[in-house]
CSV table of C-alpha atoms in Angstrom, one decimal:
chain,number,residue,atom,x,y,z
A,17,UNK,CA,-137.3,33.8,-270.1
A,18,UNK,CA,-134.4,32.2,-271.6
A,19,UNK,CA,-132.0,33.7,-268.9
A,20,UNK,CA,-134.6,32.0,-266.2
A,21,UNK,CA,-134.2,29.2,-268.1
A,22,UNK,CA,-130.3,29.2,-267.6
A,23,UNK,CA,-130.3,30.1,-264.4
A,24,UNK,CA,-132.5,27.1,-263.1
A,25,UNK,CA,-130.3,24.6,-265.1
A,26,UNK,CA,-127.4,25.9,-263.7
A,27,UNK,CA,-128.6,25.7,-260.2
A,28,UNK,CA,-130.2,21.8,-260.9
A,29,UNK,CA,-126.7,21.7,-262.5
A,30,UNK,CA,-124.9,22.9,-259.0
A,31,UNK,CA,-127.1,20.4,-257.1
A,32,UNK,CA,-126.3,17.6,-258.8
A,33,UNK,CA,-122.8,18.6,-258.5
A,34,UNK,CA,-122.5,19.0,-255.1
A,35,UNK,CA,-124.5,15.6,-254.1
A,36,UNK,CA,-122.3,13.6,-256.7
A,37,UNK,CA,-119.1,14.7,-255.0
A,38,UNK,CA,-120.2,15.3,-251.3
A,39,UNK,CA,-122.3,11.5,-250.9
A,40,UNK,CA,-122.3,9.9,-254.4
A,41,UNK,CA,-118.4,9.6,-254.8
A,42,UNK,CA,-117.7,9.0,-251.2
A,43,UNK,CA,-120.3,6.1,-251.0
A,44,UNK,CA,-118.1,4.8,-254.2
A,45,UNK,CA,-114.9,4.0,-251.8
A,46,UNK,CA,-117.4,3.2,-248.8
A,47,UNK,CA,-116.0,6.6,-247.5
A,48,UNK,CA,-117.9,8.8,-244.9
A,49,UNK,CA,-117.6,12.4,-244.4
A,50,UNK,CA,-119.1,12.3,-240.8
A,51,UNK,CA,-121.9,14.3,-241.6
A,52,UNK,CA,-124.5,11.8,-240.8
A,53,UNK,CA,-123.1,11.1,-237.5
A,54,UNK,CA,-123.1,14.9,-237.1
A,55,UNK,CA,-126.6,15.1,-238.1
A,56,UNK,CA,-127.8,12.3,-235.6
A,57,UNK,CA,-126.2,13.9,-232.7
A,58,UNK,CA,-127.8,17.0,-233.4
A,59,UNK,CA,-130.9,15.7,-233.7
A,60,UNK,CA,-130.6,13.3,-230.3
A,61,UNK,CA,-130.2,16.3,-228.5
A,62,UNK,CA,-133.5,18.2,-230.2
A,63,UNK,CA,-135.5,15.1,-229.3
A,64,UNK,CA,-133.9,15.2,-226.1
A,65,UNK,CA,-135.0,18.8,-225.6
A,66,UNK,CA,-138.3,18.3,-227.1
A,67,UNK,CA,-139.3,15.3,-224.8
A,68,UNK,CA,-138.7,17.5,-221.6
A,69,UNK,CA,-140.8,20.4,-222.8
A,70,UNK,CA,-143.3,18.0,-223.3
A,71,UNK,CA,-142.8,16.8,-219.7
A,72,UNK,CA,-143.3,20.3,-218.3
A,73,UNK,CA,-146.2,21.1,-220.3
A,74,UNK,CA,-148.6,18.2,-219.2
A,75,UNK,CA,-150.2,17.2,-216.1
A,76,UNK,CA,-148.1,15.7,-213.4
A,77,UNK,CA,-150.4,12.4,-213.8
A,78,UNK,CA,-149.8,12.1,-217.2
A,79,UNK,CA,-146.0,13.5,-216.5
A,80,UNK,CA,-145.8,10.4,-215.0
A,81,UNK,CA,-147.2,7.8,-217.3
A,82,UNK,CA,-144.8,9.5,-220.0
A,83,UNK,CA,-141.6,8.1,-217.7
A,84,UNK,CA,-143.2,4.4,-218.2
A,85,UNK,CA,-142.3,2.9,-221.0
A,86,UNK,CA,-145.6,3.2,-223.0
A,87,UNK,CA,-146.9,-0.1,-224.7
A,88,UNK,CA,-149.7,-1.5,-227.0
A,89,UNK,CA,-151.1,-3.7,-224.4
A,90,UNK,CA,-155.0,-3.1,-223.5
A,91,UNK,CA,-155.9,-6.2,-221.2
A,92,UNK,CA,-153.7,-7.9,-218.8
A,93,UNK,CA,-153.7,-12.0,-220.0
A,94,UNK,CA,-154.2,-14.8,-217.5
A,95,UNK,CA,-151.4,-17.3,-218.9
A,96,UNK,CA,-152.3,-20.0,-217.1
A,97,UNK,CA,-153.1,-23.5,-218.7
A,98,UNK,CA,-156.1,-25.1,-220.0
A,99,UNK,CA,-156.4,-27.4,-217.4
A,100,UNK,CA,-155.4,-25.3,-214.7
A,101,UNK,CA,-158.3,-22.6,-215.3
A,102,UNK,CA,-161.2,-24.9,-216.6
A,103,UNK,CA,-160.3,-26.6,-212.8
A,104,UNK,CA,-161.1,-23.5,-211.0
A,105,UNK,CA,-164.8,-23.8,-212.8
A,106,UNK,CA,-165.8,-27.9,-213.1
A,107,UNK,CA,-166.2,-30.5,-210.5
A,108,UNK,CA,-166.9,-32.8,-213.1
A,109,UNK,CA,-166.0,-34.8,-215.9
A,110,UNK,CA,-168.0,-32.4,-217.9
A,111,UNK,CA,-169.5,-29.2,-216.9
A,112,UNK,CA,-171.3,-25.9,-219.1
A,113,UNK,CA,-168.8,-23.8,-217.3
A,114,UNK,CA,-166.3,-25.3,-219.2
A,115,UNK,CA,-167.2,-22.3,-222.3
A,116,UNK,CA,-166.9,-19.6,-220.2
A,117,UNK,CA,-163.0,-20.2,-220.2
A,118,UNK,CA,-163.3,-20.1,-223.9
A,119,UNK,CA,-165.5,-17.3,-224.2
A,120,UNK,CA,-162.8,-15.2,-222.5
A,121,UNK,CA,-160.1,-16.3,-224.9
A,122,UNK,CA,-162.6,-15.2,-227.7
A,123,UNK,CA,-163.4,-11.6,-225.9
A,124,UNK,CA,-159.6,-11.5,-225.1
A,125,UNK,CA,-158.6,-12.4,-228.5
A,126,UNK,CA,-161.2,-9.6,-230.1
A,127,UNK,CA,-160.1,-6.8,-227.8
A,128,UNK,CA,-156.0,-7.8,-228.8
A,129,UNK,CA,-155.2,-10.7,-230.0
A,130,UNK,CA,-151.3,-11.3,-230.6
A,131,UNK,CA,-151.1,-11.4,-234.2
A,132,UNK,CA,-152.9,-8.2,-236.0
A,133,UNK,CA,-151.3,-5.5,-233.7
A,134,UNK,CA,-147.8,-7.0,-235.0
A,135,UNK,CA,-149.1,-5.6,-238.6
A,136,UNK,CA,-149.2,-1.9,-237.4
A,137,UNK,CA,-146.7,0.6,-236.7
A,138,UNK,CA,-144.9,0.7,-233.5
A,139,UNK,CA,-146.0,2.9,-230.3
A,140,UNK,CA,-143.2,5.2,-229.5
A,141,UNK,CA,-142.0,6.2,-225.8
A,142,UNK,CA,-142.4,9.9,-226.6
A,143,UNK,CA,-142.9,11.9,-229.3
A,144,UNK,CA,-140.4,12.3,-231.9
A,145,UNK,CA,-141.9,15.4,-233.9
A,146,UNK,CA,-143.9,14.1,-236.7
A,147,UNK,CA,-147.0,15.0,-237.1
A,148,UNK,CA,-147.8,11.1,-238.5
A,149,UNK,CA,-146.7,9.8,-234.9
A,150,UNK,CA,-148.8,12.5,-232.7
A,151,UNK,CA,-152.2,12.8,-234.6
A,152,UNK,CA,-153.8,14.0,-231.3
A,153,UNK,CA,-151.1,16.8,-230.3
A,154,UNK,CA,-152.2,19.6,-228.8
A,155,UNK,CA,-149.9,22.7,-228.0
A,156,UNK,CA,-147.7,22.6,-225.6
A,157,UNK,CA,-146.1,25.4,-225.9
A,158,UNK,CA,-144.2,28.1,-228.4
A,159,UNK,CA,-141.3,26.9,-228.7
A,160,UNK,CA,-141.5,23.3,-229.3
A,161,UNK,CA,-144.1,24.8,-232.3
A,162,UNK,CA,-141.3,26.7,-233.8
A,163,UNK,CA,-138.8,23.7,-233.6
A,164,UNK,CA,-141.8,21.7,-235.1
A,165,UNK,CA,-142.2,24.0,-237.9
A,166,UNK,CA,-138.7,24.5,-238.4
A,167,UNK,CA,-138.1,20.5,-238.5
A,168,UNK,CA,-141.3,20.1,-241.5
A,169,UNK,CA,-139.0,23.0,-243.2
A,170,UNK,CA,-135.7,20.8,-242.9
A,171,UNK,CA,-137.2,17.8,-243.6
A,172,UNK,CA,-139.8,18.5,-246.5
A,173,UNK,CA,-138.0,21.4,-248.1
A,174,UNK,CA,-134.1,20.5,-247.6
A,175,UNK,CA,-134.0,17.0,-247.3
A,176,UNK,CA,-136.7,15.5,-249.5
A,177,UNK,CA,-135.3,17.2,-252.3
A,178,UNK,CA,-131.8,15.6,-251.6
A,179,UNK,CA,-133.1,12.2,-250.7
A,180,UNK,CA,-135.1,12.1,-253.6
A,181,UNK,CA,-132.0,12.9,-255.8
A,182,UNK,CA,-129.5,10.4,-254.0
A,183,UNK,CA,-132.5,7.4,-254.5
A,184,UNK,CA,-133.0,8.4,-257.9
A,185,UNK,CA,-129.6,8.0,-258.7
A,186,UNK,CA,-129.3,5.1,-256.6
A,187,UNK,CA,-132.3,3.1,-258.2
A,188,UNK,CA,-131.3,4.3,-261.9
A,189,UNK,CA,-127.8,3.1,-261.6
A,190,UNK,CA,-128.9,-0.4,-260.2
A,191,UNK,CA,-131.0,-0.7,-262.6
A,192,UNK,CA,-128.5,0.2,-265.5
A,193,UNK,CA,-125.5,-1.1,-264.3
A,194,UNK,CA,-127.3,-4.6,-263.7
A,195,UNK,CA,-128.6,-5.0,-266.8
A,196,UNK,CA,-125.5,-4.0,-268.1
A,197,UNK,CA,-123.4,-6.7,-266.6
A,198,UNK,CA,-126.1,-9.0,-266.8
A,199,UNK,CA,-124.9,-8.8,-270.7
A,200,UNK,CA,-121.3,-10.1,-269.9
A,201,UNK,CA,-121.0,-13.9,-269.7
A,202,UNK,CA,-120.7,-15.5,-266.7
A,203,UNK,CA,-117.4,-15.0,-265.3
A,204,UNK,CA,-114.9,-14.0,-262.5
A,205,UNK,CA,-114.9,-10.8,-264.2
A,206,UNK,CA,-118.9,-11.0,-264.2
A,207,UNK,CA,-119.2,-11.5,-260.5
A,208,UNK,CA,-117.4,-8.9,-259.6
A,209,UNK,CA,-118.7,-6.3,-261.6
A,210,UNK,CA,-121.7,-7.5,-259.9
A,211,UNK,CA,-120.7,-6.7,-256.7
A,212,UNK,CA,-119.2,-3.6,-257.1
A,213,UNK,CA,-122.3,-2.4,-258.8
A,214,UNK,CA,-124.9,-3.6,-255.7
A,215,UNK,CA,-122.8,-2.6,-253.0
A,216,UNK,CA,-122.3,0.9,-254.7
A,217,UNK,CA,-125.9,1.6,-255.4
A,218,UNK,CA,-126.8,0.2,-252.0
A,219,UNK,CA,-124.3,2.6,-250.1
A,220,UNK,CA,-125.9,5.8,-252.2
A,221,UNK,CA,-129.6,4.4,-251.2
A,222,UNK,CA,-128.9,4.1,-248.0
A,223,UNK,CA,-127.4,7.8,-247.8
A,224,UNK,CA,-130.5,8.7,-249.9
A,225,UNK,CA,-132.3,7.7,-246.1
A,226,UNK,CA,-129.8,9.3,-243.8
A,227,UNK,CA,-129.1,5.8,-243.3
A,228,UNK,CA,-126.8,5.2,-240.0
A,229,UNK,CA,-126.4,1.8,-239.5
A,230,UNK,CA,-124.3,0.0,-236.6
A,231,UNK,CA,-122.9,-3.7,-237.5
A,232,UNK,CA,-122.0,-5.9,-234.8
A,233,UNK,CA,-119.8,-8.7,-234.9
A,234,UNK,CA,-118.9,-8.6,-238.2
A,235,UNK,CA,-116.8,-11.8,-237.7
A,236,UNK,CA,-120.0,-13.7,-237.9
A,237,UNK,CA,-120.4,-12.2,-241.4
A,238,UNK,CA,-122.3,-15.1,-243.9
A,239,UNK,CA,-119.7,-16.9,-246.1
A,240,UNK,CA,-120.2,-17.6,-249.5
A,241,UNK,CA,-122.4,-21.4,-250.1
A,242,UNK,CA,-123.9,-20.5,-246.9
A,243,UNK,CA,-128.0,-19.2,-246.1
A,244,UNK,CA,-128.1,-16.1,-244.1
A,245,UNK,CA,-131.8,-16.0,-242.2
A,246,UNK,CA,-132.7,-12.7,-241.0
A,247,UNK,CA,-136.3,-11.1,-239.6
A,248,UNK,CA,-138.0,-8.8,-241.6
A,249,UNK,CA,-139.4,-5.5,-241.2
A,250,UNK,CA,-138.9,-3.7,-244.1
A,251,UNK,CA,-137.9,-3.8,-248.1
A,252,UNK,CA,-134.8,-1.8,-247.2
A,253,UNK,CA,-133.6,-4.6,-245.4
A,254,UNK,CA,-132.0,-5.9,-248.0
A,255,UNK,CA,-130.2,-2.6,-248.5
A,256,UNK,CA,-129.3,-2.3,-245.0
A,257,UNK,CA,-127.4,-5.7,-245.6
A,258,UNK,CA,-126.2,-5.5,-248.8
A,259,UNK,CA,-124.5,-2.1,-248.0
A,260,UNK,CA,-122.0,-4.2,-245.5
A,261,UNK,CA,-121.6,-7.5,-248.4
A,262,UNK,CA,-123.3,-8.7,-251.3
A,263,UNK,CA,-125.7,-11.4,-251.4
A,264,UNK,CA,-128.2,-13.6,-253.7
A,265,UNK,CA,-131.5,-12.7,-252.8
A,266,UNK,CA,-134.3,-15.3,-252.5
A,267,UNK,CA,-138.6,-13.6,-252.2
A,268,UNK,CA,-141.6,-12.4,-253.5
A,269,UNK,CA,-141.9,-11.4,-257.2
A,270,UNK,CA,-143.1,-7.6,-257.1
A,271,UNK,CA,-144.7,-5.5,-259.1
A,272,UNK,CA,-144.1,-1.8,-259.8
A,273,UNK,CA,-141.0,0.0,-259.1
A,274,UNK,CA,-140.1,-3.5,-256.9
A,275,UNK,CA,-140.9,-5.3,-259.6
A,276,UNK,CA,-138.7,-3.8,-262.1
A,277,UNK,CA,-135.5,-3.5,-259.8
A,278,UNK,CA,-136.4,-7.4,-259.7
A,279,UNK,CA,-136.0,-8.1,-263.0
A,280,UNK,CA,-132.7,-5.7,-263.4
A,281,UNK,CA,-130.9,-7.3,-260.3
A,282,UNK,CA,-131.6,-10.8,-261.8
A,283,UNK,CA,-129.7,-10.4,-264.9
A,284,UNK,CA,-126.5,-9.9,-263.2
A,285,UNK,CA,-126.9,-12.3,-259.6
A,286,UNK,CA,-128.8,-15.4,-259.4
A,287,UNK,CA,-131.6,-14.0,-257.3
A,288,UNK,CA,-134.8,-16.4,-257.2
A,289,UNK,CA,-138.3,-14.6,-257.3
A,290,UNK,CA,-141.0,-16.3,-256.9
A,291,UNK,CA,-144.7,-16.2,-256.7
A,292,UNK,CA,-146.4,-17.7,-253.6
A,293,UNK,CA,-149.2,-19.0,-255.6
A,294,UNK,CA,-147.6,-20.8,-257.8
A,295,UNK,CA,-146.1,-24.8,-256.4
A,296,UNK,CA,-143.7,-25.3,-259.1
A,297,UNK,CA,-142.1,-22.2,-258.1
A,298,UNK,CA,-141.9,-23.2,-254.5
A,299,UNK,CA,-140.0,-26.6,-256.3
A,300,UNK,CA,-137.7,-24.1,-258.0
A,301,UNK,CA,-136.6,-22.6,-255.3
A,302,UNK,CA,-136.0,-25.7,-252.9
A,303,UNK,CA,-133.8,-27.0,-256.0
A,304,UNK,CA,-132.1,-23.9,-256.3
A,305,UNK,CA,-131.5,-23.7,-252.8
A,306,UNK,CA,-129.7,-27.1,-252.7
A,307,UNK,CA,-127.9,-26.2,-255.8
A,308,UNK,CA,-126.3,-23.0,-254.3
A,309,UNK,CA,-125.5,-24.6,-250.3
A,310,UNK,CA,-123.0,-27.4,-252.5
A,311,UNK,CA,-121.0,-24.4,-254.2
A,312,UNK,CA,-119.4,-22.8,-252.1
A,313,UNK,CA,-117.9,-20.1,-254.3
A,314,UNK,CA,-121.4,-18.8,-254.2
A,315,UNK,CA,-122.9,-16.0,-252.4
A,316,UNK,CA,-124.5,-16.1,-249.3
A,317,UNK,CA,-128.0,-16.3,-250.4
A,318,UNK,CA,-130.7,-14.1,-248.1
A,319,UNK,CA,-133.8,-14.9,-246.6
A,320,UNK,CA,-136.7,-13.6,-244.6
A,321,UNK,CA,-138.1,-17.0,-243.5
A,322,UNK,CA,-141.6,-14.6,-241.7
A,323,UNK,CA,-142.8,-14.4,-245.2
A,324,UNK,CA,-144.1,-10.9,-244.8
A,325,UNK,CA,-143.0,-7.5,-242.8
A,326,UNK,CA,-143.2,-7.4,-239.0
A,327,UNK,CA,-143.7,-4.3,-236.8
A,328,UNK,CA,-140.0,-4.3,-235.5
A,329,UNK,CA,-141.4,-5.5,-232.3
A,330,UNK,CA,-141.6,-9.3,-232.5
A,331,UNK,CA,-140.1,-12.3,-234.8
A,332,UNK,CA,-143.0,-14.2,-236.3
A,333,UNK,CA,-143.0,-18.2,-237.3
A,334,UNK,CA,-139.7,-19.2,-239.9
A,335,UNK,CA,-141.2,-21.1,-242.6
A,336,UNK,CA,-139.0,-24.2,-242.8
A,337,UNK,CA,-138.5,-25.0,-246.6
A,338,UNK,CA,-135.2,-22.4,-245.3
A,339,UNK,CA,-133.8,-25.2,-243.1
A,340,UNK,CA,-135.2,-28.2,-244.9
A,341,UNK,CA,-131.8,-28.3,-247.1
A,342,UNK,CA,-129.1,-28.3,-244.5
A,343,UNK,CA,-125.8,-26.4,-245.3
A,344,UNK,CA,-125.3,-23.7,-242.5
A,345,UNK,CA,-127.6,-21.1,-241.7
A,346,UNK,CA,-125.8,-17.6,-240.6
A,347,UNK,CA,-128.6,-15.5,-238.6
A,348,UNK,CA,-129.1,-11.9,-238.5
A,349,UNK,CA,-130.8,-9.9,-236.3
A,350,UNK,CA,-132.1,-6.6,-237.1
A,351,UNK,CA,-133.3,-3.8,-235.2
A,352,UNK,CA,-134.1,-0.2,-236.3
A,353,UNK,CA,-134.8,2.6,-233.6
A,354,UNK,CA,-138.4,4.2,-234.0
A,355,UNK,CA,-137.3,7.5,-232.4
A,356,UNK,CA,-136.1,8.6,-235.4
A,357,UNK,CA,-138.7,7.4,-237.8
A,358,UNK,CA,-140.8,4.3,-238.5
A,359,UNK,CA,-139.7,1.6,-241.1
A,360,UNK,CA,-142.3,-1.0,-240.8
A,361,UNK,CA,-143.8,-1.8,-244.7
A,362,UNK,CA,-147.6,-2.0,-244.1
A,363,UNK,CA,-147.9,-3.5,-247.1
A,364,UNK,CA,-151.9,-3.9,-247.1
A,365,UNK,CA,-151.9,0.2,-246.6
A,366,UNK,CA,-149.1,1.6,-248.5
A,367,UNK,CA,-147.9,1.5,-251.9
A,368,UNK,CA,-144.1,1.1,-252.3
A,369,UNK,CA,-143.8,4.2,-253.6
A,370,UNK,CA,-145.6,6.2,-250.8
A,371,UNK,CA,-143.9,4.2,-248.0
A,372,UNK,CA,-140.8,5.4,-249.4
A,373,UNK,CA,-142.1,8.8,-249.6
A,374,UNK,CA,-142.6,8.2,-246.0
A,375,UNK,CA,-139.3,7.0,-245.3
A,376,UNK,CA,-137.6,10.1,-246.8
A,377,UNK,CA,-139.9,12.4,-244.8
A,378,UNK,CA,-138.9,11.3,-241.6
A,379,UNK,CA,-135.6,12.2,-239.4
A,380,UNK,CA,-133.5,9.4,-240.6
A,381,UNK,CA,-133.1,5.7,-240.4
A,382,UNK,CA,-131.0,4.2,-237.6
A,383,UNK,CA,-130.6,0.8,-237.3
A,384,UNK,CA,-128.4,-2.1,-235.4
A,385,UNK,CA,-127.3,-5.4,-236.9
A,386,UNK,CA,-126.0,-8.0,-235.1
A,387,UNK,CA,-124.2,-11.0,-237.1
A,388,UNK,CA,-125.0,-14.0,-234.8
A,389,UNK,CA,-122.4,-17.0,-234.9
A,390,UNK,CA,-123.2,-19.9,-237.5
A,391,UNK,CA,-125.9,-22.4,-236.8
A,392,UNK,CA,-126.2,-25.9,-238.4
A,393,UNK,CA,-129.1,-28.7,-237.8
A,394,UNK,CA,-128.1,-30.9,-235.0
A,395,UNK,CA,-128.4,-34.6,-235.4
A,396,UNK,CA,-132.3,-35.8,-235.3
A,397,UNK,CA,-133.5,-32.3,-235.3
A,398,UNK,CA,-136.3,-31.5,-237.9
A,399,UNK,CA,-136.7,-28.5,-239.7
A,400,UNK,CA,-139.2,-27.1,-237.6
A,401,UNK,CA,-137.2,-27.0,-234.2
A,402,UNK,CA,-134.2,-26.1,-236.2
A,403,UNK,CA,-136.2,-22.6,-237.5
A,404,UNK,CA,-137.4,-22.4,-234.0
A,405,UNK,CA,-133.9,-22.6,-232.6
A,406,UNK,CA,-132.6,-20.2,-235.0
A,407,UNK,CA,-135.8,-17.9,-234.4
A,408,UNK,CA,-135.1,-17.6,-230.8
A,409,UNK,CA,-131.7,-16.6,-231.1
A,410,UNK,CA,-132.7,-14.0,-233.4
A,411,UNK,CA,-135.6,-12.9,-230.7
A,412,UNK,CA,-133.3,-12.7,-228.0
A,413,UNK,CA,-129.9,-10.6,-229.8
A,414,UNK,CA,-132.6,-8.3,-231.1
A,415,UNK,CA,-134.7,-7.5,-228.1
A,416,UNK,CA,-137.4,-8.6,-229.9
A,417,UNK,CA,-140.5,-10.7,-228.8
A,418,UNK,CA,-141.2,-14.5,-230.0
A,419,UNK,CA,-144.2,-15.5,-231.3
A,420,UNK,CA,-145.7,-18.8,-232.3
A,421,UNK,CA,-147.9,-17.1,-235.0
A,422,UNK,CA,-147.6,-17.7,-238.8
A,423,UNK,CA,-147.2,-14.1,-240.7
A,424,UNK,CA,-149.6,-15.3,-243.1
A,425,UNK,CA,-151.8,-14.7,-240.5
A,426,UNK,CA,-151.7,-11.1,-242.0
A,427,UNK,CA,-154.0,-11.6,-245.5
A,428,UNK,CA,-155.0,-15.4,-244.5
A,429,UNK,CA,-157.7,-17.1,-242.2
A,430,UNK,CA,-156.7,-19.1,-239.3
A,431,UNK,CA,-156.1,-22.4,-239.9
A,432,UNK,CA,-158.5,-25.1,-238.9
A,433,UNK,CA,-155.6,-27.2,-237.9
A,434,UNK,CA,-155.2,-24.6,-234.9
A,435,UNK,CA,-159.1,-24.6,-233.9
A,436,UNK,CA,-158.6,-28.9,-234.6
A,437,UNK,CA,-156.0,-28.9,-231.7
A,438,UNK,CA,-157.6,-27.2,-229.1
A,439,UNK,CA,-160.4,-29.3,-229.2
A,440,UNK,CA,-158.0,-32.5,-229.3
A,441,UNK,CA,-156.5,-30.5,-226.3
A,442,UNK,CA,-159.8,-30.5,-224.5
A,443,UNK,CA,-160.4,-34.1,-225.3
A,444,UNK,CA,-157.7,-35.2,-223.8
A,445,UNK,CA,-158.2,-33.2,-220.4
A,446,UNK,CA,-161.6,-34.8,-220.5
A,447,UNK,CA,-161.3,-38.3,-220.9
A,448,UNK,CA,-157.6,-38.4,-218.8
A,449,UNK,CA,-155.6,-39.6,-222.0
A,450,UNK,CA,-152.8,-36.5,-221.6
A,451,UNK,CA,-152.9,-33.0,-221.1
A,452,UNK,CA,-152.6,-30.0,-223.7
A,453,UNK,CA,-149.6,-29.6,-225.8
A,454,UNK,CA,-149.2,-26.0,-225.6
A,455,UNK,CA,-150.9,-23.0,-223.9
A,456,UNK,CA,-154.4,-22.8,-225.6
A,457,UNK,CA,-155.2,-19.5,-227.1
A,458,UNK,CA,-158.9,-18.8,-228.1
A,459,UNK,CA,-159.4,-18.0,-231.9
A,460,UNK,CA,-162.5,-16.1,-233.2
């Protein structure tokens, strides 16, 4: 028994070994060994090779359907106006055919509306061998089963373990080596233990992924006093970013395993967590905001102006308290590639803890970040139009698509301002005092 015992310690004892100086060291100096890049190659062209098998053993109808880009869409929308479809039905001033327009709105908006299918994970082109993104596969034919059964073996049994390890260390040592400097007063020396110890942890967490990440434009890089604004799809967003720079961190007070990296991370950077509930907080963080934007030794502080986690898809509403306090706002487009696994946070349907469990059981996370040039609120511009304007530049670097929408949307009911303005909207057509503001869209 003992010698069992000896034998399994030396082995955990080898593991750890080898992880420490094969990805934990390297990430230290911001060093890579290539093998990443070697793994996403090899597994571009086993995608690659599974896709076509999957060609050959379907139908040449549905052969066909595979080579258009697949999509979530169920109805095809009539876009026009108000004004311009109520016309085709009314003679009148008034007329009872006047609901049918909004009756197929509702219907329209029951069947797919534009909001709640942002919320749920993103339809791929073609199958990418998990079992989570293919519950109706059928068998195609022997070979692709092998590979399939091969990959759950690679990816439950070789690199779950190793991920596991790498975010263990990862999360331990942030959590440590924050609280640890967060003992030191505030410094020069302070700061930069700081940012050694966040860009170091972030480097082995992302590794802990099989993170490969692709920065564009990294002369657009957010300078210190500045805001950098970016969408959001995922908690590891912030990694993905603070593995290329260091920044102070303004969202939503967490509980759980968030919650307590929260509260390490705090005691060595001026991160603001808040609690949506609460207005003072919402005061705190305005004041702090204008507070950090006149230093400009400070670091860049980051924010996900959505509020909540988006499909990867689309770019929701910006709140504007962001771009209420002027200073100049660096935005950040970010993009990861479904093929190789999904990471959307359905927040409402996954604990942190299993979503990263999820994370580390797919392929690997590839993602594209594109540093878009500084942006600062043009003379008589409100805040609203500047968030736009910075939302759309987002939408457009990213390939994403622009929406209107308020990510509250998500765990809230629809406003009754919304429902108020249609039916201004309506008044208007109808007594000849203007026409609508915007496109109506019908909400149930």
């Amino acid at each position: 028994m003992e010698g069992l015992l000896s034998v399994l310690l030396a082995l955990l004892s080898l593991w750890f070994t080898v992880a420490f100086l094969m990805i934990v060291l390297p990430s230290v100096f911001g060093l890579s060994l290539g093998i990443s890049e070697l793994y996403i190659k090899i597994l571009v062209k086993t995608l690659e090779w599974a896709t076509r098998r999957i060609q050959k053993g379907i139908q040449k109808r549905q052969t066909e359907a595979q080579k258009t880009p697949s999509s979530n869409v169920i109805i095809q929308r009539d876009h026009t106006t108000m004004e311009e479809a109520i016309a085709g039905l009314r003679r009148g001033d008034f007329e009872l055919s006047d609901a049918f327009y909004y009756c197929k709105k509702g219907v329209e908006a029951i069947v797919e509306d534009e909001v709640t299918q942002r919320f749920t994970s993103e339809e791929l082109v073609s199958w990418n061998l998990l079992t989570r993104t293919n519950v109706n596969f059928q068998y195609i034919s022997l070979r692709l089963t092998v590979v399939w059964g091969i990959g759950v073996f690679v990816r439950y049994c070789l690199l779950l373990p190793l991920r596991v390890t790498l975010a263990t260390i990862g999360i331990v040592s942030m959590i440590v080596t924050t609280t640890l400097v967060g003992k030191l007063p505030n410094s020069e020396t302070k700061n930069w233990l700081s940012d050694l110890a966040h860009l170091t942890c972030s480097r082995i967490l992302v590794r802990a992924l099989s993170g490969t990440i692709y920065y564009h434009n990294k002369e657009n890089k957010p300078q210190k006093g500045g805001i950098c604004v970016a969408n959001h799809t995922s908690p590891i967003d912030v990694v993905i970013l603070t593995n290329d720079g260091c920044y102070a961190m303004v969202g939503q007070a967490h509980g759980g395993l968030m919650g307590v990296i929260q509260r390490a991370t705090v005691k060595a950077c001026p991160h603001v967590w808040f609690e949506r509930s609460e207005m003072k907080d919402r005061h705190l963080v305005t004041k702090r905001l204008r507070e950090h934007v006149t230093d400009k030794n400070k670091l860049p502080i980051l924010i996900f102006p959505e509020g909540t986690c988006i499909n990867n898809t689309s770019v929701m509403m910006f709140k504007k308290g962001s771009f209420e306090i002027g200073g100049t706002i660096y935005p950040v487009a970010i993009k990861y590639d479904p093929q190789f696994g999904d990471a959307f946070w359905n927040s409402s349907k996954y604990g942190i803890v299993s979503y990263l469990l999820r994370i580390m059981t797919s392929w690997a996370i590839v993602c594209h970040v594109w540093y878009l040039p500084p942006m600062t609120r043009e003379e008589g511009e409100d805040a609203v139009h500047f968030a736009n304007r910075v939302k759309s530049a987002i939408a457009r670097q990213g390939g994403l698509t622009e929406l209107s929408w308020d990510g509250g949307l998500k765990r809230a009911k629809v406003k009754e301002s919304y429902k108020e303005e249609e039916q201004k909207n309506y008044s208007k057509m109808i007594i000849g005092n203007g026409s609508s503001t915007r496109g109506s869209t019908a909400v149930d």
